Short mmCIF file of C-alpha atoms in Angstrom, two decimals:
data_model
loop_
_atom_site.label_atom_id
_atom_site.label_comp_id
_atom_site.label_asym_id
_atom_site.label_seq_id
_atom_site.Cartn_x
_atom_site.Cartn_y
_atom_site.Cartn_z
CA MET A 2 -33.08 10.49 29.06
CA TRP A 3 -36.16 8.95 27.49
CA LYS A 4 -36.35 11.70 24.93
CA ARG A 5 -32.72 11.22 24.11
CA ASP A 6 -33.26 7.51 23.47
CA GLU A 7 -36.09 8.20 21.09
CA SER A 8 -34.03 10.65 19.15
CA VAL A 9 -31.27 8.06 18.77
CA LYS A 10 -33.64 5.32 17.66
CA PRO A 11 -34.08 6.31 14.01
CA ALA A 12 -30.33 6.54 13.54
CA THR A 13 -29.75 3.01 14.85
CA GLY A 14 -32.55 1.75 12.67
CA SER A 15 -30.98 3.17 9.59
CA THR A 16 -27.56 1.69 10.30
CA GLY A 17 -29.14 -1.63 11.02
CA SER A 18 -30.47 -1.73 7.51
CA THR A 19 -27.03 -1.66 5.97
CA PRO A 20 -26.12 -5.12 4.74
CA ALA A 21 -24.09 -7.33 7.07
CA PRO A 22 -22.02 -4.92 9.10
CA ALA A 23 -20.68 -7.76 11.26
CA GLN A 24 -18.42 -8.94 8.44
CA HIS A 25 -16.40 -5.85 8.20
CA GLY A 26 -14.17 -6.36 11.15
CA SER A 27 -12.25 -8.99 9.24
CA THR A 28 -10.53 -6.70 6.82
CA PRO A 29 -8.23 -3.94 7.82
CA HIS A 30 -10.23 -1.30 6.00
CA ALA A 31 -13.61 -2.67 6.65
CA ALA A 32 -14.25 -0.28 9.47
CA GLU A 33 -13.37 2.55 7.19
CA ALA A 34 -15.41 1.05 4.43
CA ALA A 35 -18.67 1.08 6.30
CA PRO A 36 -19.09 4.82 6.62
CA THR A 37 -18.16 5.44 3.00
CA ARG A 38 -21.46 4.04 1.81
CA PRO A 39 -23.07 6.92 0.04
CA ALA A 40 -26.14 6.87 2.21
CA PRO A 41 -27.16 10.34 3.28
CA ALA A 42 -26.96 9.34 6.94
CA SER A 43 -23.28 8.47 6.72
CA GLU A 44 -22.29 11.87 5.44
CA PRO A 45 -24.85 14.20 6.87
CA GLN A 46 -23.18 17.45 5.92
CA ARG A 47 -22.53 16.72 2.29
CA GLY A 48 -25.36 14.25 1.92
CA GLN A 49 -27.98 16.96 2.09
CA GLU A 50 -26.48 18.73 -0.89
CA ARG A 51 -25.44 15.66 -2.88
CA ASN A 52 -27.89 13.98 -5.20
CA VAL A 53 -28.00 10.22 -5.17
CA VAL A 54 -29.61 8.63 -8.19
CA ASN A 55 -31.01 5.13 -8.10
CA ILE A 56 -31.39 2.75 -10.98
CA GLY A 57 -34.02 0.24 -9.99
CA THR A 58 -34.03 -3.51 -10.28
CA SER A 59 -36.19 -3.58 -13.40
CA VAL A 60 -33.98 -1.20 -15.35
CA VAL A 61 -31.65 -2.58 -18.03
CA ILE A 62 -29.13 -0.27 -19.60
CA LYS A 63 -26.92 -1.16 -22.54
CA GLY A 64 -24.33 1.41 -23.50
CA GLU A 65 -22.37 4.14 -21.77
CA LEU A 66 -23.47 5.56 -18.48
CA SER A 67 -21.78 8.68 -17.18
CA GLY A 68 -22.66 11.43 -14.78
CA SER A 69 -21.69 13.73 -11.97
CA GLU A 70 -23.88 12.44 -9.18
CA ASP A 71 -23.57 9.54 -6.82
CA LEU A 72 -25.31 6.56 -8.29
CA THR A 73 -26.78 3.38 -6.91
CA ILE A 74 -27.52 0.63 -9.38
CA GLU A 75 -29.85 -2.21 -8.56
CA GLY A 76 -30.60 -3.20 -12.14
CA GLN A 77 -28.51 -4.42 -15.05
CA VAL A 78 -25.93 -2.44 -16.97
CA GLU A 79 -23.88 -3.59 -19.91
CA GLY A 80 -21.21 -1.38 -21.43
CA LYS A 81 -19.36 1.32 -19.55
CA ILE A 82 -20.01 3.28 -16.37
CA GLU A 83 -18.11 6.46 -15.67
CA LEU A 84 -18.57 8.63 -12.60
CA ARG A 85 -15.20 10.30 -12.26
CA GLN A 86 -16.06 12.49 -9.28
CA ASN A 87 -18.68 10.37 -7.60
CA VAL A 88 -19.46 7.27 -5.68
CA LEU A 89 -20.94 4.31 -7.47
CA THR A 90 -22.80 1.72 -5.44
CA ILE A 91 -23.59 -1.59 -7.02
CA GLY A 92 -26.62 -2.86 -5.15
CA ALA A 93 -27.15 -6.43 -4.04
CA ASN A 94 -29.50 -7.14 -6.95
CA ALA A 95 -27.41 -5.49 -9.61
CA LYS A 96 -25.72 -7.37 -12.42
CA ILE A 97 -23.12 -5.33 -14.19
CA LYS A 98 -21.18 -6.33 -17.27
CA ALA A 99 -19.19 -3.21 -17.80
CA GLN A 100 -15.96 -1.34 -17.45
CA VAL A 101 -16.39 0.78 -14.37
CA PHE A 102 -14.61 3.99 -13.50
CA ALA A 103 -15.55 6.11 -10.50
CA LYS A 104 -14.15 7.94 -7.52
CA ALA A 105 -15.22 5.13 -5.24
CA VAL A 106 -17.01 1.92 -6.02
CA ILE A 107 -18.93 -0.01 -3.40
CA ILE A 108 -20.05 -3.43 -4.50
CA PHE A 109 -22.84 -5.48 -2.98
CA GLY A 110 -23.85 -7.15 -6.24
CA GLU A 111 -22.06 -8.59 -9.25
CA ILE A 112 -19.64 -6.99 -11.64
CA VAL A 113 -18.05 -8.68 -14.60
CA GLY A 114 -15.49 -6.27 -15.97
CA ASN A 115 -12.62 -4.12 -14.88
CA VAL A 116 -13.10 -1.66 -12.06
CA ALA A 117 -11.00 1.46 -11.60
CA ALA A 118 -11.38 3.99 -8.83
CA THR A 119 -9.40 7.06 -7.92
CA GLU A 120 -10.11 6.55 -4.21
CA LYS A 121 -11.21 3.05 -3.33
CA VAL A 122 -12.98 -0.10 -4.29
CA ASP A 123 -14.93 -1.84 -1.59
CA ILE A 124 -16.33 -5.32 -2.19
CA ARG A 125 -18.79 -6.11 0.55
CA ASP A 126 -19.82 -9.59 1.63
CA ASN A 127 -21.71 -11.39 -1.15
CA GLY A 128 -20.33 -8.86 -3.59
CA SER A 129 -18.66 -10.35 -6.63
CA VAL A 130 -16.10 -9.05 -9.08
CA ASP A 131 -14.73 -10.91 -12.06
CA GLY A 132 -12.19 -8.54 -13.50
CA ASP A 133 -9.21 -6.41 -12.70
CA ILE A 134 -9.27 -3.78 -9.99
CA ALA A 135 -7.16 -0.66 -10.09
CA ALA A 136 -7.47 1.62 -7.07
CA PRO A 137 -5.23 3.04 -4.36
CA ARG A 138 -7.27 1.24 -1.75
CA VAL A 139 -9.14 -2.00 -1.97
CA ALA A 140 -11.23 -3.55 0.78
CA ILE A 141 -12.64 -7.02 0.39
CA ALA A 142 -15.03 -8.38 2.99
CA GLU A 143 -15.44 -11.98 4.08
CA GLY A 144 -17.71 -13.86 1.77
CA ALA A 145 -16.96 -11.66 -1.20
CA HIS A 146 -15.98 -13.25 -4.48
CA PHE A 147 -13.13 -11.90 -6.52
CA ARG A 148 -11.25 -13.19 -9.49
CA GLY A 149 -8.73 -11.09 -11.31
CA SER A 150 -5.86 -8.80 -10.49
CA ILE A 151 -5.51 -6.03 -7.96
CA ASP A 152 -3.28 -3.09 -8.67
CA MET A 153 -2.99 -0.51 -5.94
CA GLN A 154 -1.34 2.11 -8.16
CA ARG A 155 1.07 3.38 -5.59
CA GLY A 156 2.54 6.03 -7.85
CA ASN A 157 -0.79 7.74 -8.47
CA LYS A 158 -1.70 7.51 -4.83
CA VAL A 159 1.49 9.21 -3.77
CA GLU A 160 0.78 12.05 -6.17
CA GLN A 161 -2.75 12.45 -4.89
CA LYS A 162 -1.56 12.38 -1.33
CA ALA A 163 1.10 14.93 -2.04
CA GLU A 164 -1.46 17.27 -3.56
CA ALA A 165 -3.86 16.86 -0.66
CA LYS A 166 -1.42 16.99 2.23
CA PRO A 167 2.03 18.11 1.17
CA ALA A 168 3.49 18.14 4.66
CA ALA A 169 1.65 15.18 6.11
CA GLN A 170 3.50 12.22 7.53
CA PRO A 171 2.45 8.90 6.04
CA ALA A 172 0.55 6.67 8.43
CA PRO A 173 2.43 3.37 8.71
CA THR A 174 -0.53 1.04 9.03
CA SER A 175 -3.41 2.34 7.03
CA ALA A 176 -1.78 4.48 4.41
CA PRO A 177 -1.08 2.24 1.46
CA ALA A 178 0.81 4.77 -0.52
CA ALA A 179 3.93 5.12 1.53
CA PRO A 180 4.56 1.96 3.49
CA ALA A 181 7.79 1.38 5.30
CA GLY A 182 10.08 -1.15 3.74
CA VAL A 183 8.41 -1.16 0.37
CA PRO A 184 10.46 -2.94 -2.25
CA ARG A 185 11.90 -0.86 -5.00
CA MET B 12 -37.16 -0.04 24.53
CA LEU B 13 -37.45 -1.12 28.13
CA SER B 14 -36.22 -4.56 27.25
CA ASP B 15 -33.24 -2.95 25.51
CA LEU B 16 -32.44 -1.06 28.67
CA LEU B 17 -32.70 -4.17 30.81
CA ARG B 18 -30.25 -5.93 28.54
CA TRP B 19 -27.59 -3.32 29.21
CA GLY B 20 -24.41 -4.94 30.37
CA GLY B 21 -25.51 -8.32 29.10
CA LYS B 22 -24.03 -10.24 26.23
CA ARG B 23 -24.98 -8.77 22.87
CA SER B 24 -25.87 -11.73 20.76
CA SER B 25 -25.89 -9.82 17.49
CA GLN B 26 -22.27 -8.85 17.97
CA THR B 27 -21.04 -12.29 18.90
CA GLU B 28 -22.70 -14.14 16.06
CA THR B 29 -20.36 -15.69 13.57
CA THR B 30 -21.03 -16.03 9.91
CA GLY B 31 -21.33 -19.13 7.80
CA ASP B 32 -17.99 -18.31 6.27
CA ALA B 33 -16.19 -18.37 9.59
CA PRO B 34 -17.78 -20.84 11.95
CA ALA B 35 -15.16 -20.48 14.62
CA PRO B 36 -14.74 -17.16 16.35
CA ARG B 37 -11.79 -15.34 14.93
CA GLY B 38 -9.78 -15.50 18.11
CA GLU B 39 -9.91 -19.30 18.14
CA GLU B 40 -8.36 -19.68 14.72
CA PRO B 41 -4.74 -20.49 15.31
CA VAL B 42 -1.97 -18.13 14.40
CA ILE B 43 0.97 -20.24 13.30
CA PRO B 44 4.46 -18.87 12.90
CA SER B 45 5.85 -19.33 9.43
CA LYS B 46 9.49 -19.69 8.62
CA ALA B 47 9.06 -19.71 4.87
CA LEU B 48 7.00 -16.52 4.67
CA PRO B 49 9.80 -14.13 5.69
CA LYS B 50 12.11 -15.79 3.18
CA PHE B 51 9.46 -15.54 0.49
CA LEU B 52 8.95 -11.85 1.24
CA SER B 53 12.66 -11.27 1.22
CA ALA B 54 12.91 -12.94 -2.19
CA ILE B 55 10.15 -10.90 -3.80
CA ARG B 56 11.49 -7.68 -2.31
CA ARG B 57 14.73 -8.24 -4.13
CA GLN B 58 12.96 -8.22 -7.46
CA PRO B 59 13.26 -5.02 -9.48
CA GLY B 60 10.03 -3.05 -9.73
CA PRO B 61 6.76 -3.71 -7.96
CA PRO B 62 6.47 -7.46 -7.41
CA VAL B 63 3.78 -9.38 -9.23
CA LEU B 64 2.20 -12.10 -7.13
CA LEU B 65 0.03 -15.01 -8.07
CA ASP B 66 -2.22 -16.24 -5.28
CA PHE B 67 -3.88 -19.62 -5.65
CA GLY B 68 -6.00 -19.17 -2.55
CA PRO B 69 -9.34 -17.49 -2.04
CA VAL B 70 -9.29 -13.74 -1.81
CA ILE B 71 -8.70 -12.50 1.74
CA GLY B 72 -9.01 -8.82 2.52
CA ALA B 73 -6.14 -8.92 4.99
CA ASN B 74 -3.82 -10.47 2.42
CA VAL B 75 -4.80 -7.92 -0.18
CA ALA B 76 -3.95 -5.21 2.32
CA PHE B 77 -0.68 -6.87 3.28
CA PHE B 78 0.64 -7.67 -0.17
CA GLY B 79 -1.08 -4.92 -2.12
CA GLU B 80 -0.90 -1.95 0.16
CA ARG B 81 1.96 -2.71 2.49
CA LEU B 82 4.33 -4.36 0.05
CA GLY B 83 3.10 -2.65 -3.09
CA CYS B 84 2.58 -5.88 -5.00
CA LYS B 85 0.32 -6.38 -7.94
CA LEU B 86 -1.83 -9.34 -7.03
CA PHE B 87 -3.43 -11.89 -9.28
CA ILE B 88 -6.03 -13.90 -7.43
CA GLU B 89 -6.51 -17.26 -9.09
CA ASP B 90 -8.64 -19.14 -6.63
CA LEU B 91 -7.81 -22.71 -7.59
CA PHE B 92 -9.56 -23.99 -4.47
CA ALA B 93 -12.82 -22.69 -5.94
CA ASP B 94 -12.07 -24.59 -9.15
CA TYR B 95 -11.32 -27.71 -7.17
CA ASP B 96 -14.52 -27.29 -5.24
CA LYS B 97 -16.56 -26.85 -8.40
CA HIS B 98 -15.07 -29.95 -10.00
CA ALA B 99 -15.37 -32.00 -6.82
CA ARG B 100 -19.06 -31.14 -6.51
CA GLY B 101 -19.60 -31.97 -10.17
CA GLY B 102 -17.68 -35.21 -9.92
CA THR B 103 -15.19 -34.04 -12.56
CA LEU B 104 -12.02 -33.79 -10.53
CA ASP B 105 -10.15 -35.70 -13.21
CA ALA B 106 -10.73 -32.80 -15.56
CA LEU B 107 -9.35 -30.20 -13.17
CA ALA B 108 -5.72 -30.50 -14.22
CA ALA B 109 -6.59 -29.90 -17.85
CA THR B 110 -7.92 -26.47 -16.92
CA PHE B 111 -4.64 -25.22 -15.47
CA PRO B 112 -3.06 -24.01 -18.73
CA SER B 113 -6.15 -22.04 -19.71
CA ARG B 114 -6.66 -20.80 -16.16
CA LEU B 115 -3.14 -19.48 -15.76
CA ARG B 116 -2.85 -17.35 -18.86
CA HIS B 117 -0.04 -15.24 -17.58
CA GLU B 118 2.88 -14.60 -19.87
CA ASP B 119 6.07 -16.55 -19.49
CA ALA B 120 8.38 -15.18 -16.80
CA SER B 121 5.92 -12.51 -15.73
CA VAL B 122 5.40 -13.35 -12.05
CA ASP B 123 7.73 -12.70 -9.11
CA GLY B 124 6.06 -14.85 -6.52
CA VAL B 125 3.55 -17.66 -6.35
CA LEU B 126 1.56 -18.43 -3.22
CA CYS B 127 0.46 -22.04 -3.63
CA TRP B 128 -0.54 -22.51 0.01
CA ASP B 129 -1.46 -26.20 0.44
CA PHE B 130 -3.16 -26.66 -2.89
CA PHE B 131 -0.77 -29.39 -4.06
CA ASP B 132 -1.93 -31.62 -1.20
CA PHE B 133 -5.32 -31.94 -2.88
CA LEU B 134 -3.98 -32.87 -6.29
CA THR B 135 -2.96 -36.16 -7.78
CA LYS B 136 0.64 -36.50 -8.82
CA PRO B 137 -0.01 -35.94 -12.54
CA ALA B 138 -2.16 -32.90 -11.76
CA SER B 139 0.57 -31.55 -9.50
CA GLN B 140 3.09 -31.95 -12.29
CA LEU B 141 0.87 -30.04 -14.70
CA LEU B 142 0.40 -27.19 -12.27
CA ALA B 143 4.09 -27.11 -11.40
CA ARG B 144 4.90 -26.80 -15.10
CA GLN B 145 2.68 -23.73 -15.32
CA ILE B 146 4.26 -22.21 -12.24
CA VAL B 147 7.76 -22.74 -13.61
CA ARG B 148 6.68 -21.19 -16.90
CA VAL B 149 5.30 -17.97 -15.39
CA LEU B 150 7.98 -17.44 -12.76
CA ARG B 151 10.58 -14.76 -13.40
CA PRO B 152 14.27 -15.31 -12.72
CA GLY B 153 14.81 -14.57 -9.03
CA GLY B 154 11.17 -15.31 -8.30
CA ALA B 155 9.94 -17.53 -5.48
CA VAL B 156 7.24 -20.10 -4.88
CA MET B 157 5.87 -20.87 -1.45
CA GLY B 158 3.93 -24.04 -0.80
CA PHE B 159 2.82 -26.12 2.16
CA PHE B 160 2.95 -29.88 1.86
CA CYS B 161 1.50 -32.45 4.20
CA THR B 162 3.54 -35.43 5.34
CA SER B 163 0.79 -38.01 5.63
CA ALA B 164 -2.37 -38.82 3.74
CA VAL B 165 -5.70 -37.60 5.06
CA PRO B 166 -8.86 -39.18 3.58
CA ARG B 167 -10.93 -36.01 3.73
CA THR B 168 -10.37 -32.59 5.13
CA ALA B 169 -11.73 -29.08 4.77
CA PHE B 170 -9.83 -26.36 3.03
CA THR B 171 -7.79 -23.89 5.00
CA LYS B 172 -7.27 -20.31 4.08
CA TYR B 173 -4.11 -18.63 5.16
CA GLU B 174 -4.37 -15.08 6.36
CA VAL B 175 -1.10 -13.25 6.72
CA VAL B 176 -0.97 -11.71 10.17
CA ASP B 177 2.48 -10.23 9.85
CA GLU B 178 5.75 -11.07 8.17
CA THR B 179 6.31 -14.11 10.34
CA ALA B 180 2.92 -15.59 11.07
CA MET B 181 -0.31 -16.68 9.45
CA ARG B 182 -3.76 -17.32 10.77
CA HIS B 183 -5.07 -20.68 9.62
CA ARG B 184 -8.74 -20.22 8.93
CA TYR B 185 -11.52 -22.55 7.97
CA HIS B 186 -12.51 -22.15 4.35
CA PRO B 187 -15.92 -23.40 3.28
CA GLY B 188 -15.99 -25.93 0.53
CA ILE B 189 -16.27 -29.59 -0.11
CA GLY B 190 -12.63 -30.17 0.78
CA GLY B 191 -10.95 -33.35 -0.26
CA ALA B 192 -8.37 -35.99 0.37
CA ARG B 193 -4.82 -34.88 0.97
CA MET B 194 -1.99 -36.83 -0.53
CA PRO B 195 1.59 -36.24 0.44
CA LEU B 196 4.22 -35.61 -2.16
CA LEU B 197 7.69 -36.87 -1.47
CA ASN B 198 10.48 -34.33 -1.36
CA ARG B 199 12.07 -35.85 -4.42
CA ASP B 200 8.77 -35.59 -6.30
CA ILE B 201 8.57 -31.92 -5.45
CA ILE B 202 12.14 -31.36 -6.60
CA LYS B 203 11.40 -33.24 -9.83
CA MET B 204 8.18 -31.37 -10.48
CA PHE B 205 9.89 -28.01 -10.27
CA ASP B 206 12.91 -29.18 -12.18
CA SER B 207 14.25 -25.76 -13.15
CA LEU B 208 13.74 -24.30 -9.67
CA ILE B 209 15.80 -24.93 -6.58
CA VAL B 210 14.45 -25.76 -3.15
CA SER B 211 16.00 -22.87 -1.27
CA ASP B 212 14.38 -23.57 2.09
CA SER B 213 12.37 -26.36 3.63
CA PHE B 214 10.95 -26.35 7.13
CA LEU B 215 9.10 -29.07 8.95
CA LEU B 216 6.60 -27.52 11.32
CA LYS B 217 5.32 -29.08 14.53
CA SER B 218 2.07 -29.75 12.69
CA ASN B 219 4.06 -32.04 10.35
CA THR B 220 3.54 -29.64 7.51
CA ARG B 221 6.47 -28.91 5.26
CA GLU B 222 6.87 -25.28 4.30
CA ILE B 223 8.88 -25.26 1.12
CA LEU B 224 10.31 -22.29 -0.70
CA LEU B 225 11.46 -22.74 -4.27
CA ARG B 226 13.46 -20.19 -6.18
CA ARG B 227 14.35 -19.58 -9.75
CA LYS B 228 17.94 -18.53 -10.19
CA ALA B 229 18.29 -14.86 -11.04
#
């Protein structure tokens, strides 16, 4: 039993370091949002293979940033960020003035500019977005700042869903793509 | 580690802490039935195409999920309470109304629904008229406006944010900010302000709040 406790300890320590997990119960997708953070611990199987690149707080980039790895930005970026197949994390210290496109965008810091994601955009508490969001799923935590429009792109989502699970039944509560009683 | 074990079964303080944004535990924030909300939803559902909504309140994840995901709306969050707060702190509340036209840059007749919440309560009559003019301008034929109006003046009160629980109820939540005085608008003033809209429904709640739904004829 004692050995088991010790083996658990590092895992709890690592989750404790994630910023403000208590906030996430307030949004319907917050619980889902927490594990999507591209920390290696959250996705142990893929995380070992996937490279996560960090851009530190002292780094300033002006121009176009694109790549095929998960990226965490803590510095400043002005221009355009494109990670079509990967997760982009905007760290708490980051200041972004850019058009952002990624598979998933997790925001702890500040973005001024439009954000588009093929999977989801997740603004965590103290995260800030001034711009338009286009994503099939959007989670906004308590304490987050947002100004702009939110477009959930239902049409695209339905197509994606159909490709992924052709015979699957849509979940009534959490699946945004095929809600019951949606206006036409 | 031993102390952790001894605390088993006890109250976990880290899990019961509340944040600065929500001083009251979530369960204590009242869920109030709304009679105007179902009518508002019914009105925007009748609009052709995905409804476009304008929300004057602070962004709330639950509302984004409700309107964006569940109803398929395109949401524009224009947090006018934040603007009010900024001006109130700076002592420039008189200048707030002048910002409305530049703040609401939406095209004419481009919005299906406007969620005003109780923002009009915090405005002077001239400021209310300016905002109403903008709302009338952006509202599409068949579109709807939902607003809550107090019935008596309150010298100073905090803001409230309205979280949609389901199609018939909202959770009234504390919203941090400087707040302000609430001034009631008479029914005839409301009708006059929105001169090209019709008051389709008006409900007086037990809390003495008027829930008013205005519609533009299709």
